[in-house]
Short mmCIF file of C-alpha atoms in Angstrom, two decimals:
data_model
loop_
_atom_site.label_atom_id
_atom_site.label_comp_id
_atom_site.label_asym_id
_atom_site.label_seq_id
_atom_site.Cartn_x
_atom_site.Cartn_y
_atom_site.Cartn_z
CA UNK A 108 0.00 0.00 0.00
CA UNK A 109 0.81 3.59 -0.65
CA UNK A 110 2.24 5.53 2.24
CA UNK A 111 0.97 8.66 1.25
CA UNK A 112 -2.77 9.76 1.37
CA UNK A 113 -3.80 12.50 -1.65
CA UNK A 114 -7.04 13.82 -2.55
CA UNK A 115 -8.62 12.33 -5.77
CA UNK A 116 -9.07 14.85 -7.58
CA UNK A 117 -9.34 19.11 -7.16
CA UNK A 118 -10.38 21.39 -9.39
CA UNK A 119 -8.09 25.66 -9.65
CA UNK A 120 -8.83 28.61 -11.75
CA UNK A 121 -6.22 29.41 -14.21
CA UNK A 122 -3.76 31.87 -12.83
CA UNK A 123 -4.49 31.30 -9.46
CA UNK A 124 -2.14 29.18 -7.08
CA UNK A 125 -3.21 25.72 -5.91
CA UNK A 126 -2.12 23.92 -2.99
CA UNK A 127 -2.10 20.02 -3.23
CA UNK A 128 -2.05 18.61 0.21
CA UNK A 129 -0.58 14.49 1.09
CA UNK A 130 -0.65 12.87 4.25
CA UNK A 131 2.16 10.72 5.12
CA UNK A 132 1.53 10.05 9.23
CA UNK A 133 3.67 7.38 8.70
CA UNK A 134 7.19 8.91 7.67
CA UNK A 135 10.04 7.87 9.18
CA UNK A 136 13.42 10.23 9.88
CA UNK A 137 14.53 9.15 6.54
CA UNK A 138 11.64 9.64 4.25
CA UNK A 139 12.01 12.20 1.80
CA UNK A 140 9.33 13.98 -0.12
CA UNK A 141 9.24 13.47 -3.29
CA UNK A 142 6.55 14.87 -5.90
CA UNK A 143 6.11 14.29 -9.60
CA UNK A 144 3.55 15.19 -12.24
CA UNK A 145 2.41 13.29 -15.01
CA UNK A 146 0.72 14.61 -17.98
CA UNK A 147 -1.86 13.29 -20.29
CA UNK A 148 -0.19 10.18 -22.45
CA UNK A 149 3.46 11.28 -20.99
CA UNK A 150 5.49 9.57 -18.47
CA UNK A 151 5.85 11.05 -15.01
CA UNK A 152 8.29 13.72 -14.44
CA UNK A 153 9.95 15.10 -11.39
CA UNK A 154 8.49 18.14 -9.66
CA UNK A 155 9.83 18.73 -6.08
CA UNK A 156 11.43 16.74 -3.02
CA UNK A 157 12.09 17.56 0.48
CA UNK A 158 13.96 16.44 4.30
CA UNK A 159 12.71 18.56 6.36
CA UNK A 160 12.74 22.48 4.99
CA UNK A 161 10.49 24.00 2.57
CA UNK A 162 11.54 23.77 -0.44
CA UNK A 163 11.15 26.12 -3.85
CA UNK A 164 12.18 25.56 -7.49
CA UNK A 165 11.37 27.08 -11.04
CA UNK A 166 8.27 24.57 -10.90
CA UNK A 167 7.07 24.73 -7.33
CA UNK A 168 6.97 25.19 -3.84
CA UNK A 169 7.12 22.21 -1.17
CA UNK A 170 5.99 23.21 2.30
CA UNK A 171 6.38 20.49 4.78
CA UNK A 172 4.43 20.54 8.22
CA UNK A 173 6.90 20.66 11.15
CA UNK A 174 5.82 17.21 12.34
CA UNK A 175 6.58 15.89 8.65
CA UNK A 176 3.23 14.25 8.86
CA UNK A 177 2.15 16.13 5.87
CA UNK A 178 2.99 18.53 3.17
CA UNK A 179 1.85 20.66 0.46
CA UNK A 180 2.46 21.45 -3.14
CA UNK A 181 2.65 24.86 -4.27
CA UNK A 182 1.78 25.78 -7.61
CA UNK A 183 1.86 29.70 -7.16
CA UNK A 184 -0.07 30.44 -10.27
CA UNK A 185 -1.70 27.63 -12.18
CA UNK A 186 -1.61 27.71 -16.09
CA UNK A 187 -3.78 25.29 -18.30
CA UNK A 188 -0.63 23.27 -18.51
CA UNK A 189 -0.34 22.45 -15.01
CA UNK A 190 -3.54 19.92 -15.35
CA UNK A 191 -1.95 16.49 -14.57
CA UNK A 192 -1.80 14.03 -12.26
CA UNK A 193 0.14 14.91 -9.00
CA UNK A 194 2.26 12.06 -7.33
CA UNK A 195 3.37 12.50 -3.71
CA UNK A 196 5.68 9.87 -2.46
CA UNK A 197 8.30 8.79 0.31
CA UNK A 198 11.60 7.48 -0.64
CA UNK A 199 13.81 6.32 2.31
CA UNK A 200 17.53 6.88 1.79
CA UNK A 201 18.94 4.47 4.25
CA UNK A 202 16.73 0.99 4.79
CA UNK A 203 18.06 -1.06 2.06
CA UNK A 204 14.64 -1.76 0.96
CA UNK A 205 14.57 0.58 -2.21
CA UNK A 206 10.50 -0.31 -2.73
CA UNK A 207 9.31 3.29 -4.38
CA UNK A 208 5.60 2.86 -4.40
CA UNK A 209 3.57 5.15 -5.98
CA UNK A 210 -0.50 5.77 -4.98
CA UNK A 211 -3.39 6.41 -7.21
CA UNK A 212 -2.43 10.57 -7.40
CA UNK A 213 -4.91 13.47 -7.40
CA UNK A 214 -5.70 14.53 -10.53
CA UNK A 215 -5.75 18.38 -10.85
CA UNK A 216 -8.63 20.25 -13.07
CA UNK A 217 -7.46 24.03 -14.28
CA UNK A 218 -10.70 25.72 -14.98
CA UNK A 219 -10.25 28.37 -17.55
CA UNK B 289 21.71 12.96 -23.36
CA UNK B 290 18.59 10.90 -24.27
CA UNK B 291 18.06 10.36 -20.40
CA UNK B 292 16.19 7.13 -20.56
CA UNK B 293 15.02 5.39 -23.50
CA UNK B 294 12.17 2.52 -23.70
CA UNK B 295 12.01 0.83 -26.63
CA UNK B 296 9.41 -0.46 -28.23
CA UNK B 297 7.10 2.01 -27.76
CA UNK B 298 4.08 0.15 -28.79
CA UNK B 299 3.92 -3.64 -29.08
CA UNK B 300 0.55 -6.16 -29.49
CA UNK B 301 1.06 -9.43 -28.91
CA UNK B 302 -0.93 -12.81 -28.84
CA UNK B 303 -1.66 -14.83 -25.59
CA UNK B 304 1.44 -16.87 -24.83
CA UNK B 305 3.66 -14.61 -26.65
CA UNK B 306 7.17 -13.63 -24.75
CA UNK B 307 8.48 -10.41 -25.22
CA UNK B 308 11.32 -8.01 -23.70
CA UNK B 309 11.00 -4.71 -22.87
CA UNK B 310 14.12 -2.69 -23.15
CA UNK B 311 15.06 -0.09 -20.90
CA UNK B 312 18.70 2.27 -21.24
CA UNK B 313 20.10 5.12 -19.28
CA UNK B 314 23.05 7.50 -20.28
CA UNK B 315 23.51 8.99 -16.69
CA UNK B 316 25.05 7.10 -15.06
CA UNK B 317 22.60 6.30 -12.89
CA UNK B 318 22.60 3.23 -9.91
CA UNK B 319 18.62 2.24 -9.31
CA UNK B 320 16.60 1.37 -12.49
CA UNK B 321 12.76 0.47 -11.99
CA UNK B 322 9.93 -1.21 -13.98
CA UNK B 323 6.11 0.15 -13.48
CA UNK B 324 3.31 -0.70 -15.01
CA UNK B 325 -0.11 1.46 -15.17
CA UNK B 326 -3.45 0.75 -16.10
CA UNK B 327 -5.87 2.79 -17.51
CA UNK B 328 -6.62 5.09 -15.02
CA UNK B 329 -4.53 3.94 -12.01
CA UNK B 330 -1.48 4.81 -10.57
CA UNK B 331 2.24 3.11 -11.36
CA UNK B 332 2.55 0.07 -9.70
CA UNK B 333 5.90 -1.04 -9.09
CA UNK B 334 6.47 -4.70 -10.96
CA UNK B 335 10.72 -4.78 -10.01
CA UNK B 336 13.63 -2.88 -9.12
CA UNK B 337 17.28 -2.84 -9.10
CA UNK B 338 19.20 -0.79 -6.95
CA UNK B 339 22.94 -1.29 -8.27
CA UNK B 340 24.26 -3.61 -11.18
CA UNK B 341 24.03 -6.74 -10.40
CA UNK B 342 20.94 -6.75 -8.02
CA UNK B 343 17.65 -6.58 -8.29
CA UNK B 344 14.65 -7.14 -6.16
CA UNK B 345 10.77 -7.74 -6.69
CA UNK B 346 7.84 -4.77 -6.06
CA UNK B 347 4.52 -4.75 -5.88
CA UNK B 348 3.00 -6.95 -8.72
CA UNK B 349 6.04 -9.12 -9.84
CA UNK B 350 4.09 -12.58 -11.06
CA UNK B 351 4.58 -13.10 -14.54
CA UNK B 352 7.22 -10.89 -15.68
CA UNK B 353 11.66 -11.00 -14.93
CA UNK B 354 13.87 -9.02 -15.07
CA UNK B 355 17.65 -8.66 -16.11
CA UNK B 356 20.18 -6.01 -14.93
CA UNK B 357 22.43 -6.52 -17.87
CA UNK B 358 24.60 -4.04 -16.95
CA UNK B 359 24.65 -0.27 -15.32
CA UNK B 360 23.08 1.11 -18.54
CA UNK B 361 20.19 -1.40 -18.88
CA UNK B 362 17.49 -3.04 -17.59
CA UNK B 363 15.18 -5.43 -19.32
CA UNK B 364 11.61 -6.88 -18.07
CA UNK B 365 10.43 -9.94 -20.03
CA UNK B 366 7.14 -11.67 -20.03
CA UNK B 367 7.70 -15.46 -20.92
CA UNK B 368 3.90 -16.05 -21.42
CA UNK B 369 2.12 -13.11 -22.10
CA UNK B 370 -1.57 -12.66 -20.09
CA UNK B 371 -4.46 -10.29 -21.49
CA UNK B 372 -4.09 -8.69 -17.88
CA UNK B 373 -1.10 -7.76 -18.93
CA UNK B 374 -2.02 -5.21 -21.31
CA UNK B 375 -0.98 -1.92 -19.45
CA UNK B 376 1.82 0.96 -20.43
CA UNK B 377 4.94 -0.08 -18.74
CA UNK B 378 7.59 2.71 -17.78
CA UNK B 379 11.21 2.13 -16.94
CA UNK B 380 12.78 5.56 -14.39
CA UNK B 381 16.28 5.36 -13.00
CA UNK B 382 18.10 7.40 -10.19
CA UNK B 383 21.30 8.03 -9.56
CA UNK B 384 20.77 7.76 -5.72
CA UNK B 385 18.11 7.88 -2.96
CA UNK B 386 18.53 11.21 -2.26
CA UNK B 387 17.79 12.29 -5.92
CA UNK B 388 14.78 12.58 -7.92
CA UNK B 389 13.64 9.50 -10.66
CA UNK B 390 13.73 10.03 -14.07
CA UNK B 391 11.12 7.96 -16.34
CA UNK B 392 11.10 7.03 -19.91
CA UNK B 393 8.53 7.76 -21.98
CA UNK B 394 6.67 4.18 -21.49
CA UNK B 395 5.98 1.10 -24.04
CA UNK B 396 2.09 0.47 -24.65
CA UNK B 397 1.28 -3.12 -24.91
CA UNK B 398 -1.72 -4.71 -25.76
CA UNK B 399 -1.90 -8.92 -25.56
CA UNK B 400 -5.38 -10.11 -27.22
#
């Protein structure tokens, strides 16, 4: 099973940010966050990933709760592009079990 | 760089058939993984190797193998292909744990 809880599916106005929330109660000290995106008929691509501190890049923002229980994606200002399915997932760096299991995603709408 | 490469990128094939998938990277890159992803589901994780010369079973591992042939590559076969096996199968490599996957652009396979 998945280790990380997302929302189905959520629904943004174009040019407006979205947040995209996951739940990972579960994490361990060695979890990182990763996120990745996959568009329609593409492969997924990498987004974000995260320790401990928030996190920003070209594509994103990652926020991560202090507790590490959860986190959020940032997009800070959705474009029609941006409407993909949204991957959050742990990757420990230290158990030698390398098991990277993805869940089912939430798939984000952009509403024109 | 191509980054990774999956070839073919569409194959049909007849119950019983075998096939291999091919999967290369040019980055050097340790961990290579095989996922497979039905129609509107997430990637499930079929096997994994996390240095040349290892590699380790995921999620849904009946009915395929898998061959580490070298750093570069890493091939899934299916000695007798199922109709339940008809799914788009992606290869994605890493270069560690700490850093982020990188996934081909995926090999669509129908058996009938």
């Amino acid at each position: 099973d998945a280790k990380t809880t997302q929302p189905n599916s959520m629904e943004s106005n174009e040019e407006e940010p979205v947040h995209l929330p996951c739940n990972h109660s579960t994490i361990s000290g060695t979890d990182y966050i990763h996120w990745y995106r996959q568009l329609p008929s593409q492969g997924p691509e990498y987004v974000i990933h995260g320790l401990t501190s928030n996190v920003n890049n070209r594509m994103a923002s990652l926020a991560i709760a202090e507790d590490r229980k959860s986190s959020t994606l940032i997009l800070h200002r959705a474009t029609l592009r941006d409407a993909a399915v949204y991957y959050c997932i742990l990757r420990d760096v230290t158990y030698r079990d390398d098991k990277i299991i993805f869940g089912k995603g939430t798939r984000l709408h952009i509403l024109p | 760089n191509a980054g990774v490469t999956q070839t073919p990128k569409f194959q049909v094939l007849k119950t019983g058939q075998s096939m291999t998938l091919q999967c290369a990277q040019d980055m050097n890159h340790n961990s290579m993984y095989w996922y497979r992803q039905d129609p509107g589901m997430g990637l499930r994780l079929i096997y994994y190797s996390a240095s040349e010369g290892t590699t380790d079973k995921g999620e849904v591992p009946n009915g395929y193998n898998v061959s580490r042939l070298n750093k570069r590559e890493f091939s899934l076969r299916l000695e007798s292909a199922a109709p339940s096996q008809t799914s788009v199968y992606f290869c994605a490599s890493s270069v560690d744990r700490e850093s982020p996957l990188h996934f081909g652009n995926g090999t669509r396979l129908t058996v009938t």
